[in-house]
mmCIF file of C-alpha atoms in Angstrom:
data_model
loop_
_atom_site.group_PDB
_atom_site.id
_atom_site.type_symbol
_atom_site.label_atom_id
_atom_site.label_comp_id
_atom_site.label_asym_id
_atom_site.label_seq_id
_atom_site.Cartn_x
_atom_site.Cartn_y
_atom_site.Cartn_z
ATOM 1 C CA UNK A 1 32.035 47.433 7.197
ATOM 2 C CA UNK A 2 34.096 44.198 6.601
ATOM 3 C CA UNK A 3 32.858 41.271 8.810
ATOM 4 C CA UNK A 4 34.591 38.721 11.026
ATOM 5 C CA UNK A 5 37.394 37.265 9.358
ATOM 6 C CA UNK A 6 38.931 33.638 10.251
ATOM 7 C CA UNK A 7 42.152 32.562 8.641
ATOM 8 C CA UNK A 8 42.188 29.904 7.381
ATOM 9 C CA UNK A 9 39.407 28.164 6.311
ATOM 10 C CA UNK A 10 40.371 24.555 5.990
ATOM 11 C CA UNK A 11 43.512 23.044 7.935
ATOM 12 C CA UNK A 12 44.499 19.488 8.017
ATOM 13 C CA UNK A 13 46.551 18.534 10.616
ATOM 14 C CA UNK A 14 47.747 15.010 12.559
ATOM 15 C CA UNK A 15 48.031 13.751 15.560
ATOM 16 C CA UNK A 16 49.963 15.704 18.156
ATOM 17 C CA UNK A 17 50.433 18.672 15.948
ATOM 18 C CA UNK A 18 49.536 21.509 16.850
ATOM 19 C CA UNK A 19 47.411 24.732 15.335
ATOM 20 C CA UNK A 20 47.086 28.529 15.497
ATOM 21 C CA UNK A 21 43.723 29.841 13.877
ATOM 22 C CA UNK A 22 43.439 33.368 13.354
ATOM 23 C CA UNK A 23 40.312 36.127 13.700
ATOM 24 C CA UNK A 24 39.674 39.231 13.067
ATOM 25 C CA UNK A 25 36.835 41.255 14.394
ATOM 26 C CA UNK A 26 34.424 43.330 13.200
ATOM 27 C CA UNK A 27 36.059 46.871 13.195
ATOM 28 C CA UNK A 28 35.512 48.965 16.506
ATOM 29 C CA UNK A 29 34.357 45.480 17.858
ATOM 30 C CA UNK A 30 36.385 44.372 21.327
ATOM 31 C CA UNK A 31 34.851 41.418 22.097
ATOM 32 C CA UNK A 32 35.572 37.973 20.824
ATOM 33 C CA UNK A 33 34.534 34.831 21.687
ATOM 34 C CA UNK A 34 35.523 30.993 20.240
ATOM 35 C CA UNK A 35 33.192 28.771 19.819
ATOM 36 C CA UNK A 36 33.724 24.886 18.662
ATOM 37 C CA UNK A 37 31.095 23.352 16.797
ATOM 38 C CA UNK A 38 30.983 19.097 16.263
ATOM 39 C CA UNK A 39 27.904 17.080 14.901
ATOM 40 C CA UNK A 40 28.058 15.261 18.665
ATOM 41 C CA UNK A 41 28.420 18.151 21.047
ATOM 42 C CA UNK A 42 27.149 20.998 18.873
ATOM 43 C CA UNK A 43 28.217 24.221 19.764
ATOM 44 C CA UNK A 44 30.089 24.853 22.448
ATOM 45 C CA UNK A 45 32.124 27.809 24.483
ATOM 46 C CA UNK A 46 35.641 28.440 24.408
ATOM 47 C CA UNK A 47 36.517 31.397 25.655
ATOM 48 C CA UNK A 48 35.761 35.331 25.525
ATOM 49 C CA UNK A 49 38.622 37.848 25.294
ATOM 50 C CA UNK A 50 37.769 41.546 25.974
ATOM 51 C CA UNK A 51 40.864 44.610 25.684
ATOM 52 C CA UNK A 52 43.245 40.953 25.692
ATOM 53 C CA UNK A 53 41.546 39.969 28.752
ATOM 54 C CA UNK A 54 39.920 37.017 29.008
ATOM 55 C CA UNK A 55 36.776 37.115 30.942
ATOM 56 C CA UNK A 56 34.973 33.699 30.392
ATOM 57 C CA UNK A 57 36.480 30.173 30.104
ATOM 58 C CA UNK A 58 34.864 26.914 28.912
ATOM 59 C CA UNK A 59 35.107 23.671 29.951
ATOM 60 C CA UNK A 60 37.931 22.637 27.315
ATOM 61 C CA UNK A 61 41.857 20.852 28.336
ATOM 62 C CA UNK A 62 44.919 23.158 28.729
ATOM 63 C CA UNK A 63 45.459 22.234 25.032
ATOM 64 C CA UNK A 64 43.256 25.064 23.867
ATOM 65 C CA UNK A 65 45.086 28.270 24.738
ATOM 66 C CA UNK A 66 44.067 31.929 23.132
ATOM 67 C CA UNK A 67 45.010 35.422 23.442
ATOM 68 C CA UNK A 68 43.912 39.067 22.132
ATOM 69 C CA UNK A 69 45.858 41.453 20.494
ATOM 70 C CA UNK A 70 45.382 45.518 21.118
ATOM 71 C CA UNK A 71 44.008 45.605 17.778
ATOM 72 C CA UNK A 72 41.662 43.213 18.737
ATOM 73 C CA UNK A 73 42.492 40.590 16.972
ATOM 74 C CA UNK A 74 42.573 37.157 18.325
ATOM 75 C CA UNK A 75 44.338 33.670 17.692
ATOM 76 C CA UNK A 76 43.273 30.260 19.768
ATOM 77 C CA UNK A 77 45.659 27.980 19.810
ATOM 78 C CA UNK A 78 45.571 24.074 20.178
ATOM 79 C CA UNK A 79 48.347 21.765 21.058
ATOM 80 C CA UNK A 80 48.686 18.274 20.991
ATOM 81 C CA UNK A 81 45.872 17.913 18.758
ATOM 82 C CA UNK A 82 43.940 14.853 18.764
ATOM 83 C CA UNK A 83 41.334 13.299 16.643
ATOM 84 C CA UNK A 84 38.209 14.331 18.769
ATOM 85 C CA UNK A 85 39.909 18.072 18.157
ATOM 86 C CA UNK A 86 38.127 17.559 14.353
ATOM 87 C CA UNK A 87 35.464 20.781 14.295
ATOM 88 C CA UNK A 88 34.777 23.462 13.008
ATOM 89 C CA UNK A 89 36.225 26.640 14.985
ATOM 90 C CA UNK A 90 33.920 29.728 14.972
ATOM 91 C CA UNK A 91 35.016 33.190 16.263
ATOM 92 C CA UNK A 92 32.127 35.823 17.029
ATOM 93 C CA UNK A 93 32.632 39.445 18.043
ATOM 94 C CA UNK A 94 30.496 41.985 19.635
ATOM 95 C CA UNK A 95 31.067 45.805 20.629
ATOM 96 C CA UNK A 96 31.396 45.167 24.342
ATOM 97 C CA UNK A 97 30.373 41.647 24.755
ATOM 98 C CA UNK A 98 28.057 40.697 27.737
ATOM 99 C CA UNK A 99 24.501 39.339 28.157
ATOM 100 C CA UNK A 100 22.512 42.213 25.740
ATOM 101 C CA UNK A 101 24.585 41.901 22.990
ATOM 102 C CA UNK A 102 24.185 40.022 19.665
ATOM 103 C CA UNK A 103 27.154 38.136 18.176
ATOM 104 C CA UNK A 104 28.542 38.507 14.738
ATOM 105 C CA UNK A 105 30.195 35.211 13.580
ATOM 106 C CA UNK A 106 32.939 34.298 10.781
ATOM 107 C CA UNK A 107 32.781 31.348 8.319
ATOM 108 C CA UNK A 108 34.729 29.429 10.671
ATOM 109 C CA UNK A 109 37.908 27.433 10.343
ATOM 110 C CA UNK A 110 37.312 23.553 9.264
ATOM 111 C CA UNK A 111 39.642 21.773 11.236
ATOM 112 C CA UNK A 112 40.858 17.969 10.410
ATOM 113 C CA UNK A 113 43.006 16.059 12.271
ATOM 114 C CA UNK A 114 44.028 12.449 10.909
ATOM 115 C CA UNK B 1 25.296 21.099 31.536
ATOM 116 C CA UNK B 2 23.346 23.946 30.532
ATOM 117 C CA UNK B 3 22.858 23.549 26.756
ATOM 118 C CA UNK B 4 19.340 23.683 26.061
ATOM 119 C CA UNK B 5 17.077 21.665 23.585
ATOM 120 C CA UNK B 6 15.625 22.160 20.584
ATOM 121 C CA UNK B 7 12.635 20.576 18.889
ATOM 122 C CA UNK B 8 12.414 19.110 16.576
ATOM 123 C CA UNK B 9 15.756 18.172 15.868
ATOM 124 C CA UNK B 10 14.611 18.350 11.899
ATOM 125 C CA UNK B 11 11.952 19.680 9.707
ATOM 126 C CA UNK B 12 11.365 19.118 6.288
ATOM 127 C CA UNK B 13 8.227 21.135 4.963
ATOM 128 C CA UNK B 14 7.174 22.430 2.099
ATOM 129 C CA UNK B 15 8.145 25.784 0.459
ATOM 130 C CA UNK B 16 5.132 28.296 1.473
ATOM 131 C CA UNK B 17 4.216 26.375 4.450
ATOM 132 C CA UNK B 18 4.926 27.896 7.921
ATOM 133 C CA UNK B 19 7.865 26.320 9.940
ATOM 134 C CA UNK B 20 7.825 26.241 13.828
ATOM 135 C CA UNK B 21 10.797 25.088 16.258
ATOM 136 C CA UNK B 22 10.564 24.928 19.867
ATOM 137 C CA UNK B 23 13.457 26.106 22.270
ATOM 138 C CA UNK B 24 13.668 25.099 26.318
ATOM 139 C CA UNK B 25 16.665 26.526 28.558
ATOM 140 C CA UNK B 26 17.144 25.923 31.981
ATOM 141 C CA UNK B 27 18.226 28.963 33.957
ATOM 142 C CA UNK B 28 17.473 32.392 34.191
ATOM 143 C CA UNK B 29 17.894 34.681 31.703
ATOM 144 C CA UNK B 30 18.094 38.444 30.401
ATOM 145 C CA UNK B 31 17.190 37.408 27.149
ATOM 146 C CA UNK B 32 16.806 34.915 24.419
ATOM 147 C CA UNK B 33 18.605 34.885 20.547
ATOM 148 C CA UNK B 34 17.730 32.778 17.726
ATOM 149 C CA UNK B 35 20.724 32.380 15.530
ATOM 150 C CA UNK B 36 20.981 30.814 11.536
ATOM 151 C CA UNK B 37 23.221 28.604 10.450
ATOM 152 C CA UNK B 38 23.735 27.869 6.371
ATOM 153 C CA UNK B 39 25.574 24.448 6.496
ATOM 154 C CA UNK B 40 29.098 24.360 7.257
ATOM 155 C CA UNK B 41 29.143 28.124 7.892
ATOM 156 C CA UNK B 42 29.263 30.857 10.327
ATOM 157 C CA UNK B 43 25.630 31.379 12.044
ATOM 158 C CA UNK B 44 23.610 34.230 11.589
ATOM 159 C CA UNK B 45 21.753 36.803 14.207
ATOM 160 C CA UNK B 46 17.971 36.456 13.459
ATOM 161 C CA UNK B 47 16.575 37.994 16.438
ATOM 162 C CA UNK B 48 16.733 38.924 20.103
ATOM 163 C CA UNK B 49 13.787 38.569 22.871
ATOM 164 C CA UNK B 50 14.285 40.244 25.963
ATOM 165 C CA UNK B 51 12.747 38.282 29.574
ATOM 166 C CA UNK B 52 9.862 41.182 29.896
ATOM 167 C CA UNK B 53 8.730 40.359 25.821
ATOM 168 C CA UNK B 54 6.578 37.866 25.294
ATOM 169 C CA UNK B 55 6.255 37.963 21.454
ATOM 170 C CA UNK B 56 8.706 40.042 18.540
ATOM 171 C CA UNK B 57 8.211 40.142 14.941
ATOM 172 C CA UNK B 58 10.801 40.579 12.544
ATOM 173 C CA UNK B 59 9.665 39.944 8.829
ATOM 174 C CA UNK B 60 8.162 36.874 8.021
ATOM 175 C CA UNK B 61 9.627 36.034 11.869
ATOM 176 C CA UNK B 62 7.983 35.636 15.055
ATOM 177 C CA UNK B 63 9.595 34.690 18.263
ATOM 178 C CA UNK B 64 7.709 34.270 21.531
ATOM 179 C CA UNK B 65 9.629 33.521 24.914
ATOM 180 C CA UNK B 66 7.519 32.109 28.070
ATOM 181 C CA UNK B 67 9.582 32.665 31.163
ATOM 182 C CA UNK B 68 7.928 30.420 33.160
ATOM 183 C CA UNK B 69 7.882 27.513 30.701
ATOM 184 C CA UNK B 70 11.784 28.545 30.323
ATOM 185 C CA UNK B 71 11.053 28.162 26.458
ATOM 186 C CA UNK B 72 10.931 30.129 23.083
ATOM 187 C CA UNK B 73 9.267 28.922 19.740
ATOM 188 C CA UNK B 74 10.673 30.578 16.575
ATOM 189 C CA UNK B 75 7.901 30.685 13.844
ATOM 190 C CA UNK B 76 8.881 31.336 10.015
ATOM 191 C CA UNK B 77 6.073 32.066 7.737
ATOM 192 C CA UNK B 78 5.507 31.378 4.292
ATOM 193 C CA UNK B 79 8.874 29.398 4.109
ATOM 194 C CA UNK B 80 11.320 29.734 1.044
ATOM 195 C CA UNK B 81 13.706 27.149 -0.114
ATOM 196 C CA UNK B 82 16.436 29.740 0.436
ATOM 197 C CA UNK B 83 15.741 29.155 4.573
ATOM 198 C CA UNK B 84 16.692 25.647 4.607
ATOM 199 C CA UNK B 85 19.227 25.923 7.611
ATOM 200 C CA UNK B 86 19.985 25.067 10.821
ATOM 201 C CA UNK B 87 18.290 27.109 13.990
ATOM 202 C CA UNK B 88 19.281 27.523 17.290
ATOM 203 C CA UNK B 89 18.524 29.558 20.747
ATOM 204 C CA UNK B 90 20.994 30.823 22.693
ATOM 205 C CA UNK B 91 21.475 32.412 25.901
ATOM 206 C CA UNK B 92 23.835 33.965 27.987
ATOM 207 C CA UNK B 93 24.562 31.789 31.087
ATOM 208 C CA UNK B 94 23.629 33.707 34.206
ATOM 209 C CA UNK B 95 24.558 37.304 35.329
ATOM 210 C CA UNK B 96 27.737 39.034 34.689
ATOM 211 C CA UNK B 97 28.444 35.694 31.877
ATOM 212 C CA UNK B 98 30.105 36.269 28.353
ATOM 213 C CA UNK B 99 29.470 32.720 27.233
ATOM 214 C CA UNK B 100 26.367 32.203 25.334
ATOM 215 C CA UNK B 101 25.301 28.704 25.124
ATOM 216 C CA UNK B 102 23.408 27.460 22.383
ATOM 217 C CA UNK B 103 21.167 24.792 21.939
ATOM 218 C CA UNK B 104 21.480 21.436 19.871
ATOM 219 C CA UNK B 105 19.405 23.456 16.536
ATOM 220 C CA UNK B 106 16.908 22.413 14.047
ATOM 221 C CA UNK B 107 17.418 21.584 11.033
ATOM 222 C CA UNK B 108 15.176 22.555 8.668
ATOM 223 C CA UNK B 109 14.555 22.170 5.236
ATOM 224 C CA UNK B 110 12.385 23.367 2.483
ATOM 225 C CA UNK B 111 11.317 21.624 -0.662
ATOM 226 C CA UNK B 112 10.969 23.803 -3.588
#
């Protein structure tokens, strides 16, 4: 079984650009989450998407937008980028998502904005 | 916020010695997940302690979770240089959630 997928896996960017990063989950998976991960704040939530629902929301600006496919697949989205917007970008699925499941993570997407 | 902590925030031992980082959380919870991380990359599911556990083995892993403490401590035995990583806990955050929230990770490495 092929594992979670992120496209792409570096992206350079500037200021008030803005980015689409792409995930794919782990087939028959219909949960996804986003995660961003900095060396200040460490990991933190995003948002969840279940059958392109999303059920959980973090505590991130209208600049980070995402959606779900009926395949399952996922994009986030971030407009206006700014420099603090410099992470890396993890996606995670899971069967059903929910608070007795284990997530399976991507490499991530290395994001740099100048 | 509800992020919890980990301790130490690094850990440099030697390779055969036994490794041992400390987890706290703050609210309830249904269970408790220790995750890898290889640097720069995605992390990886280690292991997953239910609230009525107080102690799971998995290989040279062994997790305990004390409720009342609200804490974990992940021990790896007879370390390898190939587990130099970051660790962290994570948690779901409170009933009916989808967000798991991690905590800050150690970082550990292992000298050949």
């Amino acid at each position: 079984k092929a594992g979670v997928t992120q496209t792409p896996r570096y992206l350079i960017k500037t200021r008030g650009q803005q980015v689409t990063l792409s995930c794919s989950p782990i087939s028959g998976h219909r949960s996804v989450s986003w995660y961003q991960q900095t060396p200040g704040q460490g990991l933190q939530f995003l948002f969840e998407y279940f059958s392109e629902t999303q059920r959980n929301k973090g505590n991130f600006p209208g600049r980070f937008s995402g959606r779900q496919f009926s395949n399952s697949r996922s994009e986030m989205n971030v407009s206006t980028l700014e420099l603090g917007d410099s992470a890396l970008y993890l996606c995670a699925s899971s069967q059903m998502g929910g608070p007795n499941e284990k997530l399976f993570f991507g490499s991530g997407t290395q994001l740099s904005v100048l | 916020s509800q992020q919890g902590e980990e301790d130490p925030q690094a850990l440099s031992i030697q390779e055969g010695e036994n490794a041992t980082m400390n987890c706290s959380y703050k609210t309830s919870i249904n269970n408790l997940q220790w995750y890898r991380q290889n640097s720069g990359r995605g992390l990886v599911h280690l292991i997953l302690i239910r609230s009525n556990e107080r102690e799971k083995h998995s290989g040279r892993l062994r997790v305990t979770l004390d409720t009342s403490k609200k804490s974990s401590s992940l021990l790896i035995t007879a370390s390898r240089a190939a587990d130099t990583a970051s660790y962290f806990c994570a948690h779901y955050s409170g009933a009916g959630s989808y967000q798991l929230t991690f905590g800050k990770g150690t970082k550990l490495s292992v000298i050949p």
